[in-house]
Amino acid sequence: MEYKTLGQFIIEKQAEFPFAKGELSRLLRDIGIAAKVVNREVNKAGLAEILGSFGQVNVQGEEQQKLDVLADREFISALQRGGECCYIASEEHEEGLDFSSSEGSSEGKYIVCIDPLDGSSNIDVNISIGTIFSIYRRKSSSGRLSEQDILQQGINQVAAGYILYGSSTMLVYTTGHGVNGFTLDPSIGEFCLSHPTMRIPENGNTYSINQGNFVNFPPAIKEYVKRCQEENLPTGRPYSLRYIGSLVADLHRTMLKGGIFMYPESVRHRNGKLRLMYECNPMAFILEQAGGKASTGKDRILEIHPKELHQRTPLVIGSTLMVDMVEKLYADMD
Ligand code: AHG
Ligand code: MN
Ligand code: MN
Ligand code: MN
């Protein structure tokens, strides 16, 4: 079988940008290496002593799982070793890790926001989990980083991607020129191009939401969910509800099959639960690059001006026609 590895693909794509010096390519390869190491740990989770909680609570107020901490350490050390990164914002650290310095010693010009292990509640029950990353170029040319370098709008991302540790392990990413998916071939230890130029259907028959929060949903979301339950599709078939509880897995399915994922604001989560910098912005960039749409229900996710590293935002994302419908309900019912 003819295959193209992630490394070959990155080099090929880089050739299209002769002025590029290869730093971003190197950064993406560093992430690919860390993903293989984390995948190895994920695959033996039941055997090695890495299930269960780590015994600490993170800045999110969540009980950290051992695999949260392991994945966090692995990606940070790979990014630090690679030298292309001057700052890392991680879900698992209250403050970002700043490798820039006044002497400008860090050559790295990229800022990485990362959710090292997404879907932690699924680790111990062997359901798909993931990693999400978002990459920006620093705005200032050298020296110490400023808030303007770090809290950039999602439209400034130079790359974003996710790793899905599922029935197979996939790495899906974009650099703003479409979305490509790579599947890990364990027999050669390489991510191989398996889903070139991924596109999301403009409509779908699946909606994805934690229905358990229904009473707390805003009116527009309640109305949309009710319509999904009461009205049939044009095909005469009912909508399906699919909700895994791992954002990466829910959105990978949504991208491949079409559909909509919603995590709205509610009484319990005033600004929604999902974090802007390392969950919503990267996934919004990917879904838009695949022809989909990502909004808060009112505003485009990628145009939100971040105010703080761990800020949350409501998220309505997926097939364009379905997101349009939710936005129309927000406009009519607000
Ligand atoms: P994380 O494990 O990185 O903290 O993210 C969990 C997120 C996301 O993966 C998922 O879509 C959502 O939490 C599920 O939340 P509920 O359990 O509240 O539905
Ligand atoms: Mn978490
Ligand atoms: Mn997450
Ligand atoms: Mn996480």
mmCIF file of C-alpha atoms and ligand atoms in Angstrom:
data_model
loop_
_atom_site.group_PDB
_atom_site.id
_atom_site.type_symbol
_atom_site.label_atom_id
_atom_site.label_comp_id
_atom_site.label_asym_id
_atom_site.label_seq_id
_atom_site.Cartn_x
_atom_site.Cartn_y
_atom_site.Cartn_z
ATOM 1 C CA MET A 1 0.000 0.000 0.000
ATOM 2 C CA GLU A 2 1.378 3.389 -1.020
ATOM 3 C CA TYR A 3 1.613 5.587 2.110
ATOM 4 C CA LYS A 4 2.753 9.105 2.879
ATOM 5 C CA THR A 5 3.984 9.766 6.400
ATOM 6 C CA LEU A 6 3.259 12.933 8.365
ATOM 7 C CA GLY A 7 6.918 13.901 8.057
ATOM 8 C CA GLN A 8 6.940 13.495 4.275
ATOM 9 C CA PHE A 9 3.671 15.410 3.993
ATOM 10 C CA ILE A 10 4.946 18.301 6.123
ATOM 11 C CA ILE A 11 8.170 18.553 4.075
ATOM 12 C CA GLU A 12 6.179 18.408 0.823
ATOM 13 C CA LYS A 13 3.811 21.146 2.003
ATOM 14 C CA GLN A 14 6.699 23.238 3.278
ATOM 15 C CA ALA A 15 8.237 23.171 -0.200
ATOM 16 C CA GLU A 16 5.202 25.209 -1.287
ATOM 17 C CA PHE A 17 6.413 28.006 1.016
ATOM 18 C CA PRO A 18 10.078 28.517 0.021
ATOM 19 C CA PHE A 19 10.431 31.525 2.317
ATOM 20 C CA ALA A 20 9.439 29.348 5.294
ATOM 21 C CA LYS A 21 12.469 28.267 7.291
ATOM 22 C CA GLY A 22 10.902 25.065 8.506
ATOM 23 C CA GLU A 23 10.338 26.037 12.148
ATOM 24 C CA LEU A 24 6.591 25.377 12.016
ATOM 25 C CA SER A 25 7.275 22.101 10.236
ATOM 26 C CA ARG A 26 9.671 21.136 13.020
ATOM 27 C CA LEU A 27 7.090 22.110 15.654
ATOM 28 C CA LEU A 28 4.420 19.938 14.001
ATOM 29 C CA ARG A 29 6.857 17.022 13.860
ATOM 30 C CA ASP A 30 7.662 17.511 17.577
ATOM 31 C CA ILE A 31 3.937 17.305 18.341
ATOM 32 C CA GLY A 32 3.669 14.141 16.229
ATOM 33 C CA ILE A 33 6.460 12.516 18.252
ATOM 34 C CA ALA A 34 4.865 13.420 21.599
ATOM 35 C CA ALA A 35 1.538 12.083 20.310
ATOM 36 C CA LYS A 36 3.137 8.676 19.645
ATOM 37 C CA VAL A 37 4.547 8.554 23.165
ATOM 38 C CA VAL A 38 1.215 9.509 24.756
ATOM 39 C CA ASN A 39 -0.534 6.992 22.510
ATOM 40 C CA ARG A 40 1.763 4.266 23.833
ATOM 41 C CA GLU A 41 0.765 5.172 27.412
ATOM 42 C CA VAL A 42 -2.941 5.474 26.558
ATOM 43 C CA ASN A 43 -2.886 2.029 24.957
ATOM 44 C CA LYS A 44 -1.599 0.364 28.094
ATOM 45 C CA ALA A 45 -3.647 2.483 30.514
ATOM 46 C CA GLY A 46 -5.388 -0.522 31.984
ATOM 47 C CA LEU A 47 -2.111 -2.353 32.596
ATOM 48 C CA ALA A 48 0.272 0.314 33.807
ATOM 49 C CA GLU A 49 -0.324 2.263 36.975
ATOM 50 C CA ILE A 50 -1.711 5.290 35.120
ATOM 51 C CA LEU A 51 -5.418 4.984 35.646
ATOM 52 C CA GLY A 52 -7.319 6.996 38.173
ATOM 53 C CA SER A 53 -6.696 10.388 39.692
ATOM 54 C CA PHE A 54 -3.337 12.018 40.277
ATOM 55 C CA GLY A 55 -4.573 13.342 43.579
ATOM 56 C CA GLN A 56 -4.470 17.054 42.743
ATOM 57 C CA VAL A 57 -7.056 19.574 41.542
ATOM 58 C CA ASN A 58 -6.134 21.727 38.529
ATOM 59 C CA VAL A 59 -6.876 25.390 37.921
ATOM 60 C CA GLN A 60 -10.198 24.336 36.377
ATOM 61 C CA GLY A 61 -11.237 22.852 39.707
ATOM 62 C CA GLU A 62 -11.084 19.375 38.133
ATOM 63 C CA GLU A 63 -9.578 16.297 39.768
ATOM 64 C CA GLN A 64 -6.454 15.731 37.611
ATOM 65 C CA GLN A 65 -6.174 12.226 36.183
ATOM 66 C CA LYS A 66 -2.750 10.547 36.029
ATOM 67 C CA LEU A 67 -2.981 10.562 32.246
ATOM 68 C CA ASP A 68 -3.735 14.324 32.262
ATOM 69 C CA VAL A 69 -0.427 14.870 34.033
ATOM 70 C CA LEU A 70 1.521 12.348 31.922
ATOM 71 C CA ALA A 71 0.268 13.817 28.637
ATOM 72 C CA ASP A 72 0.946 17.349 29.869
ATOM 73 C CA ARG A 73 4.539 16.481 30.807
ATOM 74 C CA GLU A 74 5.140 14.658 27.520
ATOM 75 C CA PHE A 75 3.929 17.440 25.250
ATOM 76 C CA ILE A 76 5.692 20.150 27.247
ATOM 77 C CA SER A 77 9.027 18.325 27.197
ATOM 78 C CA ALA A 78 8.733 17.584 23.455
ATOM 79 C CA LEU A 79 7.931 21.225 22.709
ATOM 80 C CA GLN A 80 10.707 22.478 24.996
ATOM 81 C CA ARG A 81 13.277 20.079 23.457
ATOM 82 C CA GLY A 82 12.239 21.126 19.938
ATOM 83 C CA GLY A 83 13.202 24.732 20.621
ATOM 84 C CA GLU A 84 10.627 26.273 18.283
ATOM 85 C CA CYS A 85 8.244 27.245 21.064
ATOM 86 C CA CYS A 86 8.619 30.307 23.322
ATOM 87 C CA TYR A 87 5.461 29.848 25.387
ATOM 88 C CA ILE A 88 3.055 27.049 26.297
ATOM 89 C CA ALA A 89 -0.420 27.558 27.730
ATOM 90 C CA SER A 90 -1.752 24.258 29.052
ATOM 91 C CA GLU A 91 -5.100 23.384 30.593
ATOM 92 C CA GLU A 92 -3.147 21.776 33.423
ATOM 93 C CA HIS A 93 -1.136 24.887 34.409
ATOM 94 C CA GLU A 94 -2.638 28.068 35.864
ATOM 95 C CA GLU A 95 0.147 30.186 34.399
ATOM 96 C CA GLY A 96 1.658 29.701 30.955
ATOM 97 C CA LEU A 97 5.227 28.375 30.660
ATOM 98 C CA ASP A 98 7.292 31.278 29.315
ATOM 99 C CA PHE A 99 10.598 30.343 27.629
ATOM 100 C CA SER A 100 11.154 33.815 26.216
ATOM 101 C CA SER A 101 13.492 36.071 28.169
ATOM 102 C CA SER A 102 14.670 39.629 28.127
ATOM 103 C CA GLU A 103 17.986 38.493 26.603
ATOM 104 C CA GLY A 104 15.867 36.916 23.849
ATOM 105 C CA SER A 105 17.665 33.636 24.465
ATOM 106 C CA SER A 106 14.712 31.589 23.300
ATOM 107 C CA GLU A 107 14.873 31.278 19.510
ATOM 108 C CA GLY A 108 11.349 29.958 19.502
ATOM 109 C CA LYS A 109 8.770 32.186 17.867
ATOM 110 C CA TYR A 110 5.701 30.027 18.365
ATOM 111 C CA ILE A 111 3.149 30.024 21.132
ATOM 112 C CA VAL A 112 1.318 26.736 21.757
ATOM 113 C CA CYS A 113 -1.989 26.410 23.629
ATOM 114 C CA ILE A 114 -2.717 22.806 24.513
ATOM 115 C CA ASP A 115 -5.326 20.553 26.087
ATOM 116 C CA PRO A 116 -2.978 17.637 26.745
ATOM 117 C CA LEU A 117 -5.709 15.122 27.489
ATOM 118 C CA ASP A 118 -9.268 15.921 26.394
ATOM 119 C CA GLY A 119 -12.116 13.816 27.743
ATOM 120 C CA SER A 120 -10.431 12.846 31.009
ATOM 121 C CA SER A 121 -13.689 11.508 32.441
ATOM 122 C CA ASN A 122 -13.501 8.759 29.798
ATOM 123 C CA ILE A 123 -9.975 7.496 30.568
ATOM 124 C CA ASP A 124 -10.926 4.862 33.139
ATOM 125 C CA VAL A 125 -13.853 3.540 31.102
ATOM 126 C CA ASN A 126 -11.792 3.025 27.934
ATOM 127 C CA ILE A 127 -13.691 5.490 25.755
ATOM 128 C CA SER A 128 -11.907 7.620 23.141
ATOM 129 C CA ILE A 129 -9.900 10.589 24.435
ATOM 130 C CA GLY A 130 -7.762 13.171 22.683
ATOM 131 C CA THR A 131 -5.248 16.021 22.680
ATOM 132 C CA ILE A 132 -5.955 19.462 21.185
ATOM 133 C CA PHE A 133 -3.316 22.034 20.154
ATOM 134 C CA SER A 134 -3.344 25.570 18.795
ATOM 135 C CA ILE A 135 -0.282 27.422 17.432
ATOM 136 C CA TYR A 136 0.332 31.184 17.096
ATOM 137 C CA ARG A 137 3.377 33.114 15.943
ATOM 138 C CA ARG A 138 4.574 35.666 18.516
ATOM 139 C CA LYS A 139 3.716 39.222 17.445
ATOM 140 C CA SER A 140 6.814 40.872 18.925
ATOM 141 C CA SER A 141 10.055 39.955 17.192
ATOM 142 C CA SER A 142 12.115 39.133 20.326
ATOM 143 C CA GLY A 143 12.525 39.712 24.050
ATOM 144 C CA ARG A 144 9.970 39.046 26.730
ATOM 145 C CA LEU A 145 6.500 38.115 25.565
ATOM 146 C CA SER A 146 3.589 40.442 26.263
ATOM 147 C CA GLU A 147 -0.101 39.728 26.733
ATOM 148 C CA GLN A 148 -0.642 40.782 23.077
ATOM 149 C CA ASP A 149 1.613 37.901 22.036
ATOM 150 C CA ILE A 150 -0.267 35.370 24.123
ATOM 151 C CA LEU A 151 -3.954 36.329 24.135
ATOM 152 C CA GLN A 152 -4.466 36.459 20.366
ATOM 153 C CA GLN A 153 -7.780 36.001 18.534
ATOM 154 C CA GLY A 154 -8.337 32.582 16.964
ATOM 155 C CA ILE A 155 -8.120 34.087 13.473
ATOM 156 C CA ASN A 156 -4.379 34.531 14.096
ATOM 157 C CA GLN A 157 -3.683 30.814 14.535
ATOM 158 C CA VAL A 158 -0.971 29.552 12.156
ATOM 159 C CA ALA A 159 -1.895 25.915 12.840
ATOM 160 C CA ALA A 160 -4.263 23.810 14.940
ATOM 161 C CA GLY A 161 -4.906 20.121 15.325
ATOM 162 C CA TYR A 162 -5.999 17.239 17.454
ATOM 163 C CA ILE A 163 -4.945 13.685 18.204
ATOM 164 C CA LEU A 164 -7.744 11.143 18.703
ATOM 165 C CA TYR A 165 -6.794 8.055 20.726
ATOM 166 C CA GLY A 166 -9.674 5.925 19.456
ATOM 167 C CA SER A 167 -10.146 2.565 17.709
ATOM 168 C CA SER A 168 -7.156 3.845 15.770
ATOM 169 C CA THR A 169 -4.996 6.834 16.669
ATOM 170 C CA MET A 170 -5.320 9.805 14.354
ATOM 171 C CA LEU A 171 -3.640 13.176 14.040
ATOM 172 C CA VAL A 172 -5.722 15.801 12.211
ATOM 173 C CA TYR A 173 -4.402 19.308 11.570
ATOM 174 C CA THR A 174 -4.614 22.458 9.489
ATOM 175 C CA THR A 175 -2.181 25.275 8.717
ATOM 176 C CA GLY A 176 -4.921 27.283 7.036
ATOM 177 C CA HIS A 177 -4.779 25.386 3.741
ATOM 178 C CA GLY A 178 -7.416 22.715 4.358
ATOM 179 C CA VAL A 179 -7.538 19.847 6.863
ATOM 180 C CA ASN A 180 -5.638 16.554 6.561
ATOM 181 C CA GLY A 181 -5.922 13.419 8.709
ATOM 182 C CA PHE A 182 -3.179 10.885 9.481
ATOM 183 C CA THR A 183 -3.646 7.458 11.024
ATOM 184 C CA LEU A 184 -0.909 5.906 13.160
ATOM 185 C CA ASP A 185 0.385 2.669 11.630
ATOM 186 C CA PRO A 186 1.766 0.855 14.701
ATOM 187 C CA SER A 187 3.679 -1.583 12.491
ATOM 188 C CA ILE A 188 5.976 1.228 11.337
ATOM 189 C CA GLY A 189 5.320 3.757 14.137
ATOM 190 C CA GLU A 190 4.381 6.474 11.669
ATOM 191 C CA PHE A 191 1.319 8.666 11.154
ATOM 192 C CA CYS A 192 0.268 8.013 7.530
ATOM 193 C CA LEU A 193 -2.005 10.210 5.406
ATOM 194 C CA SER A 194 -5.429 8.508 5.513
ATOM 195 C CA HIS A 195 -7.921 11.389 5.220
ATOM 196 C CA PRO A 196 -6.630 13.959 2.696
ATOM 197 C CA THR A 197 -8.529 17.278 2.405
ATOM 198 C CA MET A 198 -11.234 16.566 4.990
ATOM 199 C CA ARG A 199 -14.550 18.358 4.380
ATOM 200 C CA ILE A 200 -17.637 18.451 6.614
ATOM 201 C CA PRO A 201 -21.047 17.982 4.919
ATOM 202 C CA GLU A 202 -23.033 21.248 5.015
ATOM 203 C CA ASN A 203 -25.904 19.391 6.716
ATOM 204 C CA GLY A 204 -26.231 16.386 8.985
ATOM 205 C CA ASN A 205 -28.589 14.096 10.864
ATOM 206 C CA THR A 206 -26.879 14.057 14.252
ATOM 207 C CA TYR A 207 -26.920 16.518 17.105
ATOM 208 C CA SER A 208 -24.467 16.265 20.003
ATOM 209 C CA ILE A 209 -25.183 17.846 23.384
ATOM 210 C CA ASN A 210 -25.288 16.836 27.036
ATOM 211 C CA GLN A 211 -29.069 16.510 27.166
ATOM 212 C CA GLY A 212 -28.811 16.121 30.953
ATOM 213 C CA ASN A 213 -28.411 19.905 31.210
ATOM 214 C CA PHE A 214 -31.631 20.564 29.247
ATOM 215 C CA VAL A 215 -33.427 22.497 31.980
ATOM 216 C CA ASN A 216 -30.513 24.938 32.162
ATOM 217 C CA PHE A 217 -30.175 25.534 28.404
ATOM 218 C CA PRO A 218 -30.933 28.979 26.965
ATOM 219 C CA PRO A 219 -34.298 29.211 25.089
ATOM 220 C CA ALA A 220 -32.737 29.032 21.599
ATOM 221 C CA ILE A 221 -30.918 25.775 22.417
ATOM 222 C CA LYS A 222 -34.031 24.295 24.044
ATOM 223 C CA GLU A 223 -36.033 25.127 20.904
ATOM 224 C CA TYR A 224 -33.370 23.644 18.603
ATOM 225 C CA VAL A 225 -33.137 20.407 20.629
ATOM 226 C CA LYS A 226 -36.930 20.133 20.715
ATOM 227 C CA ARG A 227 -37.060 20.488 16.918
ATOM 228 C CA CYS A 228 -34.395 17.793 16.536
ATOM 229 C CA GLN A 229 -36.549 15.514 18.680
ATOM 230 C CA GLU A 230 -39.929 16.348 17.143
ATOM 231 C CA GLU A 231 -39.272 17.046 13.473
ATOM 232 C CA ASN A 232 -37.997 14.457 11.028
ATOM 233 C CA LEU A 233 -35.205 15.071 8.573
ATOM 234 C CA PRO A 234 -36.105 15.772 4.918
ATOM 235 C CA THR A 235 -35.364 12.062 4.428
ATOM 236 C CA GLY A 236 -38.248 11.302 6.793
ATOM 237 C CA ARG A 237 -35.847 9.816 9.345
ATOM 238 C CA PRO A 238 -35.453 11.251 12.862
ATOM 239 C CA TYR A 239 -32.268 12.981 14.040
ATOM 240 C CA SER A 240 -29.822 10.930 16.124
ATOM 241 C CA LEU A 241 -28.314 12.117 19.397
ATOM 242 C CA ARG A 242 -24.651 11.148 19.783
ATOM 243 C CA TYR A 243 -22.658 12.418 22.803
ATOM 244 C CA ILE A 244 -19.373 10.866 23.893
ATOM 245 C CA GLY A 245 -18.153 13.441 26.436
ATOM 246 C CA SER A 246 -14.798 13.839 24.683
ATOM 247 C CA LEU A 247 -14.849 16.986 22.539
ATOM 248 C CA VAL A 248 -12.255 15.571 20.123
ATOM 249 C CA ALA A 249 -14.254 12.387 19.500
ATOM 250 C CA ASP A 250 -17.598 14.202 19.160
ATOM 251 C CA LEU A 251 -16.119 16.702 16.709
ATOM 252 C CA HIS A 252 -14.184 14.109 14.687
ATOM 253 C CA ARG A 253 -17.440 12.240 14.091
ATOM 254 C CA THR A 254 -19.221 15.524 13.312
ATOM 255 C CA MET A 255 -16.571 16.461 10.744
ATOM 256 C CA LEU A 256 -16.697 13.070 8.997
ATOM 257 C CA LYS A 257 -20.472 12.576 8.997
ATOM 258 C CA GLY A 258 -21.912 16.070 9.356
ATOM 259 C CA GLY A 259 -23.926 17.225 12.361
ATOM 260 C CA ILE A 260 -23.785 19.786 15.135
ATOM 261 C CA PHE A 261 -22.127 19.879 18.570
ATOM 262 C CA MET A 262 -23.338 22.302 21.240
ATOM 263 C CA TYR A 263 -22.010 23.165 24.671
ATOM 264 C CA PRO A 264 -24.045 26.302 25.479
ATOM 265 C CA GLU A 265 -24.009 28.699 28.364
ATOM 266 C CA SER A 266 -26.200 27.593 31.255
ATOM 267 C CA VAL A 267 -26.991 28.392 34.866
ATOM 268 C CA ARG A 268 -24.108 26.127 35.905
ATOM 269 C CA HIS A 269 -21.662 27.291 33.220
ATOM 270 C CA ARG A 270 -22.318 31.018 32.654
ATOM 271 C CA ASN A 271 -19.885 31.137 29.710
ATOM 272 C CA GLY A 272 -20.205 27.499 28.774
ATOM 273 C CA LYS A 273 -17.712 24.867 29.973
ATOM 274 C CA LEU A 274 -15.242 24.603 27.101
ATOM 275 C CA ARG A 275 -12.075 26.695 27.102
ATOM 276 C CA LEU A 276 -11.468 29.187 24.301
ATOM 277 C CA MET A 277 -7.680 29.041 23.859
ATOM 278 C CA TYR A 278 -7.076 25.276 23.753
ATOM 279 C CA GLU A 279 -10.437 23.723 22.914
ATOM 280 C CA CYS A 280 -12.779 26.087 21.039
ATOM 281 C CA ASN A 281 -10.326 28.157 18.953
ATOM 282 C CA PRO A 282 -8.367 25.182 17.570
ATOM 283 C CA MET A 283 -11.512 23.175 16.842
ATOM 284 C CA ALA A 284 -13.171 26.233 15.268
ATOM 285 C CA PHE A 285 -10.139 26.796 12.996
ATOM 286 C CA ILE A 286 -10.193 23.128 11.915
ATOM 287 C CA LEU A 287 -13.952 22.971 11.331
ATOM 288 C CA GLU A 288 -13.978 26.255 9.361
ATOM 289 C CA GLN A 289 -11.057 24.987 7.257
ATOM 290 C CA ALA A 290 -13.159 21.873 6.559
ATOM 291 C CA GLY A 291 -16.088 24.030 5.393
ATOM 292 C CA GLY A 292 -18.015 24.112 8.673
ATOM 293 C CA LYS A 293 -18.918 26.877 11.121
ATOM 294 C CA ALA A 294 -18.159 27.637 14.782
ATOM 295 C CA SER A 295 -19.950 30.226 16.897
ATOM 296 C CA THR A 296 -21.091 31.038 20.417
ATOM 297 C CA GLY A 297 -24.627 31.002 18.989
ATOM 298 C CA LYS A 298 -24.196 34.716 18.333
ATOM 299 C CA ASP A 299 -20.556 35.463 17.463
ATOM 300 C CA ARG A 300 -17.838 33.733 15.445
ATOM 301 C CA ILE A 301 -15.527 31.866 17.843
ATOM 302 C CA LEU A 302 -12.351 32.865 15.967
ATOM 303 C CA GLU A 303 -13.086 36.578 16.419
ATOM 304 C CA ILE A 304 -13.459 36.502 20.214
ATOM 305 C CA HIS A 305 -10.887 38.776 21.867
ATOM 306 C CA PRO A 306 -9.401 36.648 24.695
ATOM 307 C CA LYS A 307 -9.131 38.316 28.077
ATOM 308 C CA GLU A 308 -7.560 35.435 30.033
ATOM 309 C CA LEU A 309 -5.813 32.142 29.409
ATOM 310 C CA HIS A 310 -8.491 29.772 30.723
ATOM 311 C CA GLN A 311 -11.582 31.684 29.730
ATOM 312 C CA ARG A 312 -14.597 29.658 28.666
ATOM 313 C CA THR A 313 -17.051 30.223 25.823
ATOM 314 C CA PRO A 314 -20.316 28.706 24.665
ATOM 315 C CA LEU A 315 -19.743 26.575 21.549
ATOM 316 C CA VAL A 316 -22.059 25.733 18.640
ATOM 317 C CA ILE A 317 -20.019 24.035 15.907
ATOM 318 C CA GLY A 318 -20.419 21.748 12.898
ATOM 319 C CA SER A 319 -22.332 21.689 9.602
ATOM 320 C CA THR A 320 -22.927 25.211 8.352
ATOM 321 C CA LEU A 321 -26.687 24.899 7.755
ATOM 322 C CA MET A 322 -27.228 23.488 11.255
ATOM 323 C CA VAL A 323 -25.145 26.182 12.974
ATOM 324 C CA ASP A 324 -27.007 28.802 10.889
ATOM 325 C CA MET A 325 -30.315 27.472 12.261
ATOM 326 C CA VAL A 326 -29.154 27.754 15.881
ATOM 327 C CA GLU A 327 -27.864 31.288 15.273
ATOM 328 C CA LYS A 328 -31.239 32.218 13.734
ATOM 329 C CA LEU A 329 -33.031 30.926 16.844
ATOM 330 C CA TYR A 330 -30.692 32.958 19.080
ATOM 331 C CA ALA A 331 -31.425 36.050 16.961
ATOM 332 C CA ASP A 332 -35.205 35.448 17.035
ATOM 333 C CA MET A 333 -35.475 34.466 20.685
ATOM 334 C CA ASP A 334 -32.980 36.681 22.474
HETATM 335 P P1 AHG B 1 -11.143 17.897 29.532
HETATM 336 O O1 AHG B 1 -11.186 16.433 29.773
HETATM 337 O O2 AHG B 1 -9.966 18.341 28.701
HETATM 338 O O3 AHG B 1 -11.296 18.702 30.804
HETATM 339 O O4 AHG B 1 -12.373 18.265 28.592
HETATM 340 C C1 AHG B 1 -13.627 17.713 28.866
HETATM 341 C C2 AHG B 1 -14.655 18.470 28.071
HETATM 342 C C3 AHG B 1 -14.829 17.980 26.639
HETATM 343 O O5 AHG B 1 -13.900 17.014 26.242
HETATM 344 C C4 AHG B 1 -16.217 17.398 26.609
HETATM 345 O O6 AHG B 1 -16.872 17.743 25.412
HETATM 346 C C5 AHG B 1 -16.901 18.038 27.806
HETATM 347 O O7 AHG B 1 -15.884 18.308 28.747
HETATM 348 C C6 AHG B 1 -17.922 17.138 28.425
HETATM 349 O O8 AHG B 1 -18.508 17.881 29.465
HETATM 350 P P2 AHG B 1 -19.776 17.263 30.267
HETATM 351 O O9 AHG B 1 -19.271 16.045 30.964
HETATM 352 O O10 AHG B 1 -20.176 18.380 31.184
HETATM 353 O O11 AHG B 1 -20.844 16.963 29.247
HETATM 354 MN MN MN B 2 -9.832 18.803 32.244
HETATM 355 MN MN MN B 3 -10.775 19.237 26.962
HETATM 356 MN MN MN B 4 -7.994 18.210 29.260
#
